[in-house]
Amino acid sequence: MAETYVTTAYERLQIAHLRWKKRREKWISRSREKVSFVLIPNDEKPLAQIEISVGMLGFLSGLALSLVLLSFGLLVYFSFFFDRNLSLEKKTETQLVSFLFYDLLSQDLTDSVEELESTTESLNLLAWEEIPEKEMITQDYLLKEEYRKDASELDSNLLLFQQVVTTYTQFGVRLGNLVPNFQNAIDYLSMRESIFYSMPRGRPLKPGVGVVTSTFGYRSDPFGILPVGEYHSGIDFAAGEGTPIYATGPGIIAVDTAVGGLGKSVRINHENGFFTLYGHCSLILVNPGDRVKRGDKIALVGQTGKATGAHVHYEVRIGLDAPLDPEEYINLD
């Protein structure tokens, strides 16, 4: 009986490897074979020949077939199976319209911001005279634009969002830089306005009432006692006895004292160190500590103290400084 030979698993593996290696060498050898394509022109030019390996031809054919199948698959999908998200499309269109609206609105805002910048500059010049706007605050305080844009890209509607955001970011920066300049000028002008309205202004008598009989400065002695004259520290308004005297500014009534022959007098302490004196009164209508407003009736004209007739002596002073010429403050109105 003949013996049968049984191959082992290792031997079968070696045989399969040799077969696969032989086939691979055959495929490689065949793929390296050249295929020629001849191009025949319509004119009399020479023929053009293109050589390409069989392997490369197979690769290009497979790639072309894959692209055709992919295109066909996408066409079928979008034609029969694709479900459009209408709500998303509507939302996108709404957002596009909104950004277009804000883009148009930004043009009007640009003009408004430029006008506000010009007004703020004028306000600063009014408040601070020759000081330029940029010197009002330090450069460290100035805001910087964090969102940058490329102007060449803004022609596309696809970047409308970036354009709108950039524009409004610039508005925020410009307005933010205007705030300290505007606020500084307003605060300064408000302070000046407060000082102005707290200062004594106008006449102690009603308009058209009384006649100025003696002005501020050196004058001859009305009693003829001093041959060289005397220094008159205020202005005298002659009026009939009992004519009302009014406060020329808001303040507090000081303690009633007679100063330098002024007889019955009223002193009003104003803000910022100002105070006014009203002398030669026949009757005082206020008490020390009373708070009065400009235009309040405080006394009546008389001729108490050193006086040659019925009149009110009016003085304006600041602290312990020498008397000021009241005419300057009367003319403030």
C-alpha atoms as one frame of an Amber mdcrd trajectory, in Angstrom:
protein
   0.000   0.000   0.000   1.480   3.320  -1.079   2.159   5.874   1.589   0.482
   9.357   1.282   2.437  12.504   2.131   0.595  15.091   4.164   1.897  18.674
   4.063   2.205  20.573   7.247   0.622  23.986   7.933   4.012  25.677   7.670
   4.624  24.133   4.251   1.162  25.205   3.044   1.921  28.729   4.244   5.207
  28.771   2.345   3.483  27.504  -0.810   0.801  30.233  -0.558   3.491  32.856
  -0.027   5.393  31.730  -3.092   2.208  31.766  -5.199   1.304  35.297  -3.979
   4.867  36.498  -4.610   4.769  35.076  -8.141   1.425  36.740  -8.870   2.677
  40.090  -7.428   5.779  39.957  -9.609   3.539  39.189 -12.571   1.255  42.183
 -11.724   4.214  44.496 -11.260   5.772  43.332 -14.513   2.490  43.801 -16.343
   1.810  47.203 -14.755   5.148  48.430 -16.003   4.168  47.701 -19.556   3.598
  50.846 -21.573   0.463  51.812 -23.432   0.756  54.414 -26.142  -1.845  56.944
 -27.156  -1.420  58.713 -30.456  -2.981  62.168 -30.901  -3.734  63.078 -34.492
  -4.011  66.851 -35.031  -6.341  68.368 -37.641  -3.571  70.301 -39.321  -0.302
  69.056 -40.741   1.541  69.097 -37.452   3.390  65.886 -36.466   1.615  63.217
 -34.474   1.792  63.436 -30.691   2.375  60.224 -28.791   1.742  59.781 -25.050
   3.040  56.757 -23.224   1.615  55.696 -19.860   2.097  52.587 -17.792  -0.708
  50.064 -17.414  -0.625  50.511 -13.628  -0.989  54.293 -13.829  -3.755  53.880
 -16.406  -5.618  51.565 -14.053  -5.174  53.982 -11.122  -6.457  56.956 -13.110
  -9.373  54.916 -14.433 -10.313  53.852 -10.896 -10.039  57.416  -9.638 -12.243
  58.721 -12.454 -14.787  55.970 -11.846 -14.842  56.802  -8.107 -15.461  60.493
  -8.811 -18.259  59.658 -11.229 -19.916  57.345  -8.727 -19.526  59.915  -5.916
 -21.041  62.664  -8.064 -23.901  60.411  -9.078 -24.511  59.424  -5.443 -24.580
  63.100  -4.311 -26.922  63.967  -7.157 -29.336  61.195  -6.166 -29.091  62.137
  -2.467 -29.802  65.853  -2.937 -32.513  65.131  -5.532 -34.545  62.518  -3.625
 -33.380  62.115  -0.034 -32.056  65.518   1.183 -34.459  67.279   3.578 -34.053
  71.069   3.531 -34.081  72.811   6.907 -36.522  75.572   6.055 -36.532  77.028
   9.577 -32.751  77.380   9.501 -32.872  79.016   6.072 -35.545  81.456   7.262
 -33.524  82.275  10.364 -30.432  82.835   8.242 -32.322  85.169   5.887 -33.715
  87.090   8.878 -30.234  87.500  10.339 -28.906  88.647   6.975 -31.630  91.302
   6.715 -30.875  92.402  10.295 -27.179  92.810   9.584 -27.938  94.689   6.374
 -30.156  97.039   8.392 -27.462  97.598  11.022 -24.916  98.156   8.288 -27.078
 100.935   6.811 -27.744 102.324  10.298 -24.006 102.457  10.972 -23.629 105.041
   8.206 -25.976 107.427  10.035 -24.256 106.630  13.341 -20.900 107.497  11.806
 -22.129 111.006  11.011 -23.604 111.342  14.521 -20.379 110.217  16.207 -18.303
 112.602  14.102 -20.656 115.453  15.031 -20.427 114.463  18.708 -16.630 114.403
  18.515 -16.637 117.897  16.998 -19.055 119.154  19.668 -16.936 117.638  22.441
 -13.839 119.299  21.007 -15.632 122.660  20.977 -16.840 122.059  24.533 -13.293
 121.336  25.681 -12.004 124.466  23.966 -14.738 126.457  25.716 -13.867 124.953
  29.088 -10.090 124.712  28.822  -9.352 127.319  26.144  -6.172 126.332  24.251
  -5.694 122.824  25.682  -6.034 120.230  22.881  -8.503 117.414  23.380  -5.809
 114.687  23.330  -4.025 116.254  26.311  -7.123 116.037  28.498  -6.456 112.394
  29.406  -3.392 110.166  29.372  -2.700 107.948  26.400  -2.851 104.906  28.692
  -6.542 105.585  29.270  -7.438 105.643  25.586  -9.339 102.552  24.503  -7.951
 100.466  21.676  -9.855  98.659  18.937  -9.546  94.947  19.624 -11.478  93.683
  16.599  -9.475  94.155  13.399 -10.711  93.918   9.838  -9.327  93.630   6.357
 -10.961  96.286   4.193 -10.406  94.249   1.044 -12.541  91.414   2.445 -15.583
  93.524   3.232 -16.842  93.480  -0.346 -18.276  90.026   0.237 -21.697  89.522
   1.819 -20.302  86.401   3.460 -18.301  88.680   5.790 -21.158  91.069   6.517
 -21.217  89.906  10.132 -17.553  90.801  10.567 -18.125  94.200   8.982 -21.056
  95.061  11.265 -19.272  93.851  14.408 -16.132  95.779  13.472 -18.080  98.967
  12.792 -19.918  98.871  16.098 -16.702  97.985  17.916 -15.183 101.150  16.489
 -18.221 103.127  17.677 -17.706 101.719  21.173 -14.038 102.696  21.168 -14.687
 106.209  19.845 -17.549 106.842  22.270 -15.538 105.379  25.127 -12.705 107.800
  24.404 -15.163 110.701  24.253 -16.621 110.002  27.712 -13.705 111.334  29.847
 -13.211 114.371  27.605 -16.903 115.213  27.653 -17.226 114.538  31.394 -14.162
 116.659  32.252 -15.537 119.607  30.329 -19.037 119.215  31.799 -17.666 118.936
  35.348 -15.507 122.000  34.882 -18.314 124.043  33.335 -20.721 122.840  36.044
 -18.257 123.997  38.676 -17.916 127.365  36.970 -21.693 127.618  36.714 -22.023
 126.791  40.422 -19.452 129.453  41.287 -21.191 131.957  39.041 -24.642 131.436
  40.562 -23.238 131.534  44.090 -21.506 134.886  43.479 -23.225 138.181  44.267
 -24.681 139.624  41.062 -26.715 142.691  40.203 -27.950 145.663  42.275 -29.188
 145.564  45.875 -32.234 147.584  44.757 -34.808 146.763  42.113 -33.963 147.741
  38.521 -34.609 151.476  37.969 -34.806 152.200  41.706 -32.156 154.390  43.341
 -29.367 156.566  42.017 -25.629 155.981  42.413 -24.341 158.896  44.498 -20.855
 157.595  45.283 -18.679 155.070  43.463 -15.884 152.760  44.601 -12.448 154.249
  45.319 -11.084 157.549  46.589 -13.502 160.442  46.927 -13.805 163.778  48.761
 -15.091 163.566  52.333 -18.890 164.183  52.163 -18.719 165.721  55.653 -15.797
 168.001  54.753 -13.756 166.772  57.721 -10.867 165.160  55.837  -9.269 167.612
  53.401  -7.394 164.839  51.553 -10.561 162.805  51.010 -11.231 159.183  51.943
 -11.269 155.696  50.452 -14.805 154.540  49.727 -15.006 150.714  49.888 -18.338
 150.308  48.129 -21.064 151.955  46.051 -23.863 154.125  47.471 -27.390 153.908
  46.044 -29.579 156.798  47.154 -33.276 155.964  47.511 -36.247 156.939  49.614
 -36.190 155.753  53.197 -37.954 152.424  53.539 -37.093 151.258  50.003 -36.583
 147.448  50.047 -33.034 146.101  49.868 -32.544 142.685  48.256 -29.829 140.033
  48.573 -27.616 139.923  45.490 -26.699 136.275  45.957 -27.562 133.157  47.969
 -25.950 132.829  51.373 -26.286 132.879  55.163 -26.923 135.987  57.261 -23.927
 136.705  59.500 -23.992 138.178  63.009 -25.376 141.738  62.973 -22.541 144.204
  63.538 -22.006 147.830  62.629 -18.822 148.207  60.584 -17.037 151.573  60.148
 -20.012 153.813  60.708 -22.366 151.798  58.486 -25.069 151.918  61.136 -27.565
 149.090  60.918 -26.060 146.696  58.417 -26.532 143.220  57.028 -23.719 140.867
  56.073 -24.372 137.829  53.863 -21.737 135.083  53.661 -21.758 133.501  50.204
 -19.943 130.417  48.923 -16.276 130.464  47.843 -15.331 133.105  50.409 -17.530
 135.927  49.080 -19.554 138.132  51.392 -21.578 141.318  50.839 -22.391 144.239
  53.138 -25.534 146.396  53.069 -25.149 149.484  55.301 -27.163 152.423  56.688
 -30.392 150.352  56.855 -33.412 151.723  58.663 -34.776 148.241  59.421 -33.265
 144.760  59.158 -35.738 142.040  58.103 -33.544 138.944  58.639 -31.798 137.302
  61.569 -28.270 135.849  61.908 -28.191 132.266  60.622 -31.054 132.756  58.159
 -30.439 131.279  54.709 -31.479 133.598  51.906 -31.705 133.347  48.153 -30.825
 135.917  45.560 -33.662 138.448  45.373 -34.907 137.914  48.944 -35.835 141.121
  50.812 -33.358 141.570  53.699 -33.656 145.223  54.863 -34.993 148.733  54.175
 -33.042 151.786  53.048 -32.208 154.270  55.813 -29.574 156.727  56.997 -28.299
 155.158  60.204 -24.638 155.500  61.064 -22.410 157.980  59.267 -24.706 159.128
  56.452 -25.793 162.432  54.884 -29.053 161.040  53.489 -31.095 157.908  52.907
 -29.111 155.402  50.886 -27.691 151.864  50.984 -23.951 151.310  51.094 -23.114
 148.113  49.133 -19.791 146.252  49.414 -18.365 143.052  47.910 -15.434 141.261
  49.549 -13.581 137.931  49.471 -12.270 136.738  52.809  -9.807 139.135  54.400
  -8.754 140.652  51.085  -9.248 144.305  50.246 -12.745 145.315  49.095 -13.617
 144.632  45.463 -15.256 147.088  43.120 -18.980 146.103  43.252 -19.522 147.472
  39.755 -17.834 144.394  38.278 -20.344 142.101  40.009 -23.321 144.382  39.347
 -22.535 144.172  35.629 -22.452 140.346  35.691 -26.186 140.470  34.973
